[in-house]
Coordinates of C-alpha atoms and ligand atoms in Angstrom, one line a residue:
M1 CA 0.0 0.0 0.0
R2 CA 1.0 3.6 -0.6
F3 CA 2.1 6.2 2.0
E4 CA -1.2 8.0 2.5
T5 CA -3.0 4.6 3.1
L6 CA -0.3 3.3 5.4
S7 CA -0.3 6.4 7.6
I8 CA -4.0 5.8 8.3
H9 CA -4.1 2.0 8.5
A10 CA -0.7 0.5 9.3
G11 CA -0.8 -1.0 12.8
Q12 CA -4.3 0.4 13.3
G13 CA -7.1 -2.1 12.7
P14 CA -10.3 -1.9 14.8
D15 CA -9.5 -2.5 18.5
P16 CA -10.1 -6.1 19.6
A17 CA -12.0 -5.2 22.8
Y18 CA -14.9 -3.2 21.4
G19 CA -14.1 -2.6 17.8
A20 CA -13.0 1.1 18.3
V21 CA -12.1 2.3 14.9
M22 CA -9.1 4.4 16.1
P23 CA -6.5 3.0 18.5
P24 CA -7.7 3.9 22.1
I25 CA -5.4 5.4 24.6
Y26 CA -4.3 2.4 26.8
Q27 CA -3.5 4.6 29.8
V28 CA -2.4 1.7 32.0
S29 CA 0.8 0.6 33.6
T30 CA 0.2 -3.2 33.9
F31 CA -1.8 -6.0 32.3
A32 CA -3.4 -9.1 33.8
F33 CA -1.8 -12.4 33.1
E34 CA -4.1 -15.1 31.6
G35 CA -3.0 -17.6 34.2
A36 CA 0.0 -18.7 36.2
G37 CA 3.0 -18.7 33.8
K38 CA 0.7 -17.3 31.0
P39 CA 1.4 -13.6 30.3
G40 CA -0.8 -11.9 27.7
V41 CA 0.5 -10.1 24.7
F42 CA 1.5 -7.2 27.0
D43 CA 2.6 -7.3 30.6
Y44 CA 4.0 -3.9 31.6
S45 CA 3.8 -0.6 29.7
R46 CA 7.5 0.1 29.8
S47 CA 8.1 -3.1 27.8
G48 CA 5.1 -2.6 25.5
N49 CA 1.7 -0.9 25.2
P50 CA -1.0 -1.3 22.6
T51 CA -1.2 2.5 21.8
R52 CA 2.6 2.7 21.5
Q53 CA 2.7 -0.4 19.4
A54 CA 0.2 1.1 16.9
L55 CA 2.5 4.1 16.4
E56 CA 5.7 2.1 16.3
T57 CA 4.2 -0.2 13.6
C58 CA 2.9 2.7 11.5
L59 CA 6.2 4.5 11.6
A60 CA 8.1 1.3 10.6
A61 CA 5.8 0.9 7.6
L62 CA 6.2 4.5 6.5
E63 CA 10.1 4.4 6.6
G64 CA 10.2 0.9 4.9
G65 CA 11.5 -0.7 8.1
T66 CA 10.5 -3.8 10.0
D67 CA 10.6 -2.4 13.6
G68 CA 9.9 1.0 15.0
F69 CA 10.5 2.3 18.6
V70 CA 9.2 5.6 20.0
F71 CA 10.6 7.7 22.8
G72 CA 9.6 10.5 25.2
T73 CA 11.7 13.0 23.2
G74 CA 13.9 13.1 20.1
M75 CA 16.9 13.3 22.5
A76 CA 15.7 10.2 24.3
A77 CA 15.8 8.3 21.0
T78 CA 19.3 9.7 20.5
A79 CA 20.5 8.8 24.0
T80 CA 19.1 5.3 23.6
V81 CA 20.7 4.6 20.2
L82 CA 24.0 6.0 21.5
S83 CA 23.9 3.4 24.3
L84 CA 24.8 0.9 21.6
L85 CA 28.4 2.3 22.1
N86 CA 30.8 1.3 24.8
A87 CA 34.2 2.7 26.0
G88 CA 36.8 2.1 23.3
D89 CA 34.3 2.3 20.4
H90 CA 34.7 5.0 17.8
L91 CA 31.8 7.2 16.7
V92 CA 32.0 9.3 13.5
V93 CA 29.5 12.2 13.3
H94 CA 28.9 14.8 10.6
N95 CA 30.3 18.2 11.8
D96 CA 27.0 20.1 11.2
L97 CA 24.4 18.5 13.5
Y98 CA 21.4 19.5 15.5
G99 CA 22.7 21.3 18.6
G100 CA 21.4 18.8 21.1
T101 CA 23.0 15.9 19.2
Y102 CA 26.3 17.8 19.2
R103 CA 26.0 18.4 23.0
I104 CA 25.2 14.7 24.0
V105 CA 28.0 13.4 21.7
S106 CA 30.7 15.9 22.9
E107 CA 29.7 16.1 26.6
V108 CA 28.1 12.8 27.5
V109 CA 29.2 10.1 25.0
A110 CA 32.8 11.2 24.9
A111 CA 33.0 11.3 28.7
R112 CA 32.0 7.6 28.7
G113 CA 35.2 6.7 26.9
V114 CA 33.8 6.6 23.3
Q115 CA 36.2 8.2 20.8
V116 CA 34.4 10.8 18.6
S117 CA 35.4 12.3 15.2
F118 CA 33.6 15.2 13.7
I119 CA 33.9 15.1 9.9
D120 CA 32.4 17.1 7.0
M121 CA 30.8 14.2 5.3
R122 CA 30.2 16.1 2.1
D123 CA 33.9 15.1 1.6
L124 CA 33.6 11.3 1.0
D125 CA 37.4 10.9 0.9
A126 CA 37.7 12.5 4.4
L127 CA 34.9 10.3 5.6
D128 CA 36.6 7.1 4.3
A129 CA 39.9 8.2 5.9
A130 CA 38.2 8.8 9.2
L131 CA 36.9 5.2 9.6
Q132 CA 39.0 3.0 12.0
E133 CA 39.2 -0.6 13.1
N134 CA 37.0 0.3 16.1
T135 CA 34.4 2.5 14.3
R136 CA 31.0 1.3 15.3
L137 CA 28.6 4.0 14.3
L138 CA 28.4 6.8 11.7
W139 CA 25.9 9.6 12.3
T140 CA 24.4 11.7 9.5
E141 CA 21.7 14.4 9.3
T142 CA 20.4 15.9 6.0
P143 CA 19.4 18.6 5.2
T144 CA 21.4 20.3 8.0
N145 CA 20.1 23.2 10.1
P146 CA 20.0 26.1 9.4
L147 CA 22.3 26.1 6.2
M148 CA 20.4 23.4 4.3
N149 CA 23.5 21.5 3.3
L150 CA 22.9 17.9 2.1
L151 CA 24.8 14.6 2.6
D152 CA 24.8 11.9 -0.1
L153 CA 23.3 9.1 2.0
E154 CA 23.7 6.3 -0.7
A155 CA 27.4 7.1 -1.1
I156 CA 28.0 7.3 2.7
A157 CA 26.1 4.1 3.4
A158 CA 28.2 2.2 0.7
I159 CA 31.5 3.4 2.3
A160 CA 30.3 2.4 5.8
R161 CA 29.0 -1.0 4.7
N162 CA 32.4 -1.8 3.2
R163 CA 33.9 -1.3 6.6
N164 CA 31.1 -3.0 8.6
V165 CA 30.1 0.3 10.3
T166 CA 26.4 0.8 11.3
T167 CA 24.9 4.0 9.8
L168 CA 22.2 6.3 11.2
C169 CA 20.4 9.2 9.6
D170 CA 18.4 11.9 11.5
N171 CA 15.5 12.3 9.0
T172 CA 13.6 14.9 11.1
F173 CA 13.7 17.7 8.5
L174 CA 12.1 15.8 5.7
S175 CA 10.0 13.2 7.5
P176 CA 9.4 9.8 5.8
Y177 CA 7.2 11.4 3.3
Y178 CA 10.1 13.1 1.4
Q179 CA 13.1 10.9 2.3
N180 CA 13.6 7.2 3.2
P181 CA 17.2 6.6 4.4
L182 CA 16.7 2.8 4.8
A183 CA 16.0 2.5 1.1
L184 CA 19.4 4.3 0.4
G185 CA 21.3 1.7 2.6
I186 CA 21.3 3.5 6.0
D187 CA 20.7 1.1 8.9
I188 CA 18.9 3.3 11.5
V189 CA 16.5 6.2 11.0
L190 CA 16.0 8.7 13.8
H191 CA 13.2 11.3 14.1
S192 CA 12.3 14.0 16.5
T193 CA 8.5 13.3 16.0
T194 CA 8.1 16.7 17.8
K195 CA 8.5 18.3 14.3
Y196 CA 6.7 17.2 11.1
I197 CA 5.5 13.7 12.2
N198 CA 3.3 15.1 15.0
G199 CA 3.1 18.4 13.2
H200 CA 0.9 20.4 15.7
S201 CA 3.5 21.8 18.1
D202 CA 1.8 20.1 21.1
V203 CA 3.9 17.0 21.8
I204 CA 7.6 16.2 22.3
G205 CA 8.6 12.7 21.0
G206 CA 11.3 10.7 19.2
A207 CA 11.5 7.5 17.1
L208 CA 14.0 5.0 15.7
I209 CA 13.3 2.7 12.8
V210 CA 15.4 -0.3 11.6
K211 CA 15.1 -3.3 9.3
D212 CA 17.9 -5.5 10.7
P213 CA 16.6 -8.1 13.2
A214 CA 19.8 -8.0 15.4
L215 CA 19.6 -4.2 15.6
A216 CA 15.9 -4.3 16.4
E217 CA 16.5 -6.8 19.2
R218 CA 19.2 -4.6 20.7
I219 CA 17.2 -1.4 20.5
A220 CA 14.1 -3.1 22.0
F221 CA 16.4 -4.2 24.9
L222 CA 17.7 -0.7 25.4
Q223 CA 14.3 1.0 25.2
N224 CA 13.0 -1.4 27.9
T225 CA 16.1 -1.3 30.0
L226 CA 16.7 2.5 29.9
G227 CA 12.9 3.2 30.2
S228 CA 13.0 5.9 27.5
C229 CA 9.7 5.0 25.8
Q230 CA 6.9 7.4 25.0
A231 CA 3.7 7.5 27.2
P232 CA 0.4 6.2 25.8
F233 CA -1.3 9.6 25.6
D234 CA 1.5 11.2 23.7
C235 CA 1.7 8.2 21.3
F236 CA -2.0 8.7 20.6
L237 CA -1.4 12.4 19.8
V238 CA 1.5 11.6 17.5
L239 CA -0.5 8.9 15.7
R240 CA -3.3 11.4 15.2
G241 CA -0.8 13.9 13.7
L242 CA 0.8 11.2 11.5
K243 CA -2.5 10.5 9.7
T244 CA -2.3 13.8 7.9
L245 CA 1.5 13.9 7.3
A246 CA 1.2 13.5 3.5
V247 CA -1.3 16.4 3.0
R248 CA 0.6 18.6 5.5
M249 CA 4.0 17.9 3.9
E250 CA 2.6 18.8 0.4
A251 CA 1.3 22.1 1.8
H252 CA 4.6 22.9 3.7
N253 CA 6.6 22.1 0.6
R254 CA 4.5 24.2 -1.8
N255 CA 4.4 27.2 0.5
A256 CA 8.1 27.1 1.3
L257 CA 9.2 26.7 -2.3
A258 CA 7.0 29.7 -3.4
L259 CA 8.3 31.9 -0.5
A260 CA 11.9 30.9 -1.4
A261 CA 11.4 31.9 -5.0
F262 CA 9.7 35.2 -3.8
L263 CA 12.6 36.0 -1.5
E264 CA 15.2 35.2 -4.1
E265 CA 13.8 38.0 -6.2
H266 CA 13.5 40.5 -3.4
P267 CA 15.8 43.5 -3.5
K268 CA 16.4 43.4 0.3
I269 CA 17.5 39.7 0.3
S270 CA 21.1 38.8 -0.5
R271 CA 20.9 35.0 -0.5
V272 CA 18.3 32.2 -0.1
L273 CA 19.3 28.7 1.0
H274 CA 16.7 26.2 -0.2
P275 CA 17.7 22.9 -1.8
G276 CA 14.7 23.1 -4.2
L277 CA 16.2 26.3 -5.8
E278 CA 18.4 25.8 -8.8
S279 CA 20.9 28.2 -7.2
H280 CA 21.4 25.7 -4.3
P281 CA 24.9 24.1 -4.8
Q282 CA 23.5 20.6 -4.2
H283 CA 20.3 20.9 -6.1
E284 CA 21.1 17.8 -8.2
L285 CA 21.6 15.7 -5.1
A286 CA 18.4 17.0 -3.6
R287 CA 16.4 15.9 -6.7
R288 CA 18.0 12.5 -6.7
Q289 CA 17.7 11.8 -2.9
M290 CA 14.6 13.6 -1.8
R291 CA 11.0 13.7 -3.1
G292 CA 10.4 17.2 -1.8
Y293 CA 12.0 19.8 0.4
G294 CA 9.8 20.3 3.5
G295 CA 9.0 23.7 5.0
V296 CA 12.3 24.9 6.5
F297 CA 14.8 27.2 4.8
S298 CA 17.1 30.2 5.5
F299 CA 18.0 33.5 3.9
C300 CA 20.2 36.5 4.4
V301 CA 18.9 40.0 4.7
K302 CA 20.9 42.9 3.3
G303 CA 22.1 45.3 6.0
G304 CA 23.4 42.8 8.6
A305 CA 22.2 42.1 12.1
A306 CA 20.2 45.4 12.4
A307 CA 18.2 44.6 9.2
A308 CA 17.6 41.0 10.3
F309 CA 16.4 42.2 13.8
Q310 CA 14.1 44.7 12.2
M311 CA 12.5 42.1 10.0
L312 CA 12.1 39.7 13.0
D313 CA 10.4 42.5 15.0
N314 CA 8.1 43.4 12.1
V315 CA 6.5 40.1 11.2
R316 CA 2.9 39.7 12.4
L317 CA 1.8 36.2 11.2
F318 CA 5.1 34.4 11.6
T319 CA 5.9 33.8 15.3
L320 CA 9.4 34.5 16.6
A321 CA 10.2 31.0 18.1
E322 CA 12.6 28.1 18.0
S323 CA 11.5 24.6 16.7
L324 CA 9.9 23.7 13.3
G325 CA 7.6 21.4 11.5
G326 CA 4.2 22.6 13.0
V327 CA 1.2 23.8 11.0
E328 CA 2.0 27.4 12.1
S329 CA 4.8 29.4 10.6
L330 CA 7.8 30.3 12.8
I331 CA 10.7 32.6 12.2
E332 CA 14.0 32.7 14.1
H333 CA 17.6 34.1 14.2
P334 CA 20.1 31.2 14.4
W335 CA 23.0 33.5 15.4
S336 CA 21.2 34.7 18.7
M337 CA 18.7 31.8 19.2
T338 CA 19.1 28.2 18.2
H339 CA 22.8 28.3 17.6
L340 CA 23.9 30.6 20.4
S341 CA 25.6 27.8 22.3
M342 CA 28.1 27.4 19.4
P343 CA 31.3 29.5 19.9
E344 CA 31.3 32.6 17.8
E345 CA 34.2 31.5 15.5
A346 CA 32.5 28.1 15.0
R347 CA 29.3 29.9 13.9
R348 CA 31.2 32.1 11.5
A349 CA 33.2 29.2 10.2
A350 CA 30.1 27.2 9.5
G351 CA 28.5 30.2 7.7
I352 CA 26.0 31.1 10.4
T353 CA 26.1 34.9 10.2
E354 CA 24.2 37.7 11.9
D355 CA 22.1 38.5 8.8
L356 CA 20.8 34.9 8.5
I357 CA 17.1 34.1 9.3
R358 CA 15.5 30.7 9.3
I359 CA 11.8 30.1 8.8
S360 CA 9.6 27.1 9.3
V361 CA 6.8 27.6 6.8
G362 CA 3.5 26.4 8.0
I363 CA 0.3 25.5 6.1
E364 CA -1.5 28.8 6.3
H365 CA -2.6 30.5 3.0
L366 CA 0.4 31.3 0.9
D367 CA -0.8 34.9 0.2
D368 CA -1.0 35.7 3.9
L369 CA 2.5 34.4 4.5
R370 CA 3.9 36.3 1.5
E371 CA 2.2 39.5 2.5
D372 CA 3.6 39.2 6.0
L373 CA 7.2 38.8 4.8
E374 CA 6.7 41.6 2.3
Q375 CA 5.4 44.1 4.9
A376 CA 8.1 43.0 7.4
L377 CA 10.8 43.7 4.8
A378 CA 9.2 47.0 3.8
Ligands
LIG1 C1 14.4 18.8 17.5 C2 15.4 17.9 16.9 C3 16.0 16.9 17.6 C4 15.7 16.7 19.1 O1 14.4 16.3 19.3 P1 13.5 16.7 20.7 O2 12.2 16.1 20.3 O3 13.5 18.2 20.8 O4 14.2 16.1 21.8 C5 16.9 16.1 17.0 N1 17.2 16.3 15.7 C6 16.7 17.3 14.9 C7 17.1 17.4 13.5 C8 15.8 18.1 15.5 O5 15.3 19.1 14.8

């Protein structure tokens, strides 16, 4: 079955108890045994819960995996999968990652005795040279935030497979609707479901999806052992959001592409970073690897920090806030907000400048969004 159908039906038949058409919220900690030595399908909600299972099955289907696992936050998914690594193992990560991932890798995982290398994985030779005898995991994220740089997942997966290294892709920015890393040879997909998958800015959550039975068994063990799973009510909300992912992504994509084209022509804008524009240096890779571009992109305002701040203060419909992927449009200033924890030189070296603005385009009417940006720039 196709994506739109799977998002509504995978893992979600009528409930066996009363035939409820949508998965009920099994707000319960424990389940009665059928008899001595005879547990039912579920015994304790940390180990498994019917509402959670519906969401996990649906996400696995949408990413083309066999097993899905959901967590209380995106960072809980990250912490759980990083628990695959032990002291003496080597982790290779892309050098342009979500800030929270950078923080856990550099401040928590490294302190545990895991060796970490930060590599610009757009350079495949540098990546190949960075792999060692003890390299266990390779961590990618594409597109990156806020500069919208891309990584070639198929090429990276091939290099890693040659060396028996497990690969992971943080697929939060595109959602399974626009990019499926498992189909490109990646072993583990990670999502912050807080963003597009839930899509309504009212839940925090995370997910991992795999198709290798040994990895699935190990992650199930870690999810149960660490207790990082998502609560039934939040699973219900994410599952509800997931049902409209396809229609929402189409709307995000359409609005963002139109606004990117509008800004690229605007006299007060010096640069637009959107992989769907022909001016993007990796536009060819974008067309090969992704089916669409999502709703997030960045641009530079002429006139530096003062002009950028003026625009941020003048928007009326866009809300000045961090995060992304919700139905509502958000605007933010990476230099002073999401990327403030990066040292100034690191921000500058990466290309995050004071005149850079990131927007998460929602699914409001395009004309209202365009008019708001137009008046804010005027
Ligand atoms: C938000 C985000 C995360 C972390 O997820 P939380 O749900 O906030 O814990 C990880 N990766 C990316 C790309 C994100 O945008």
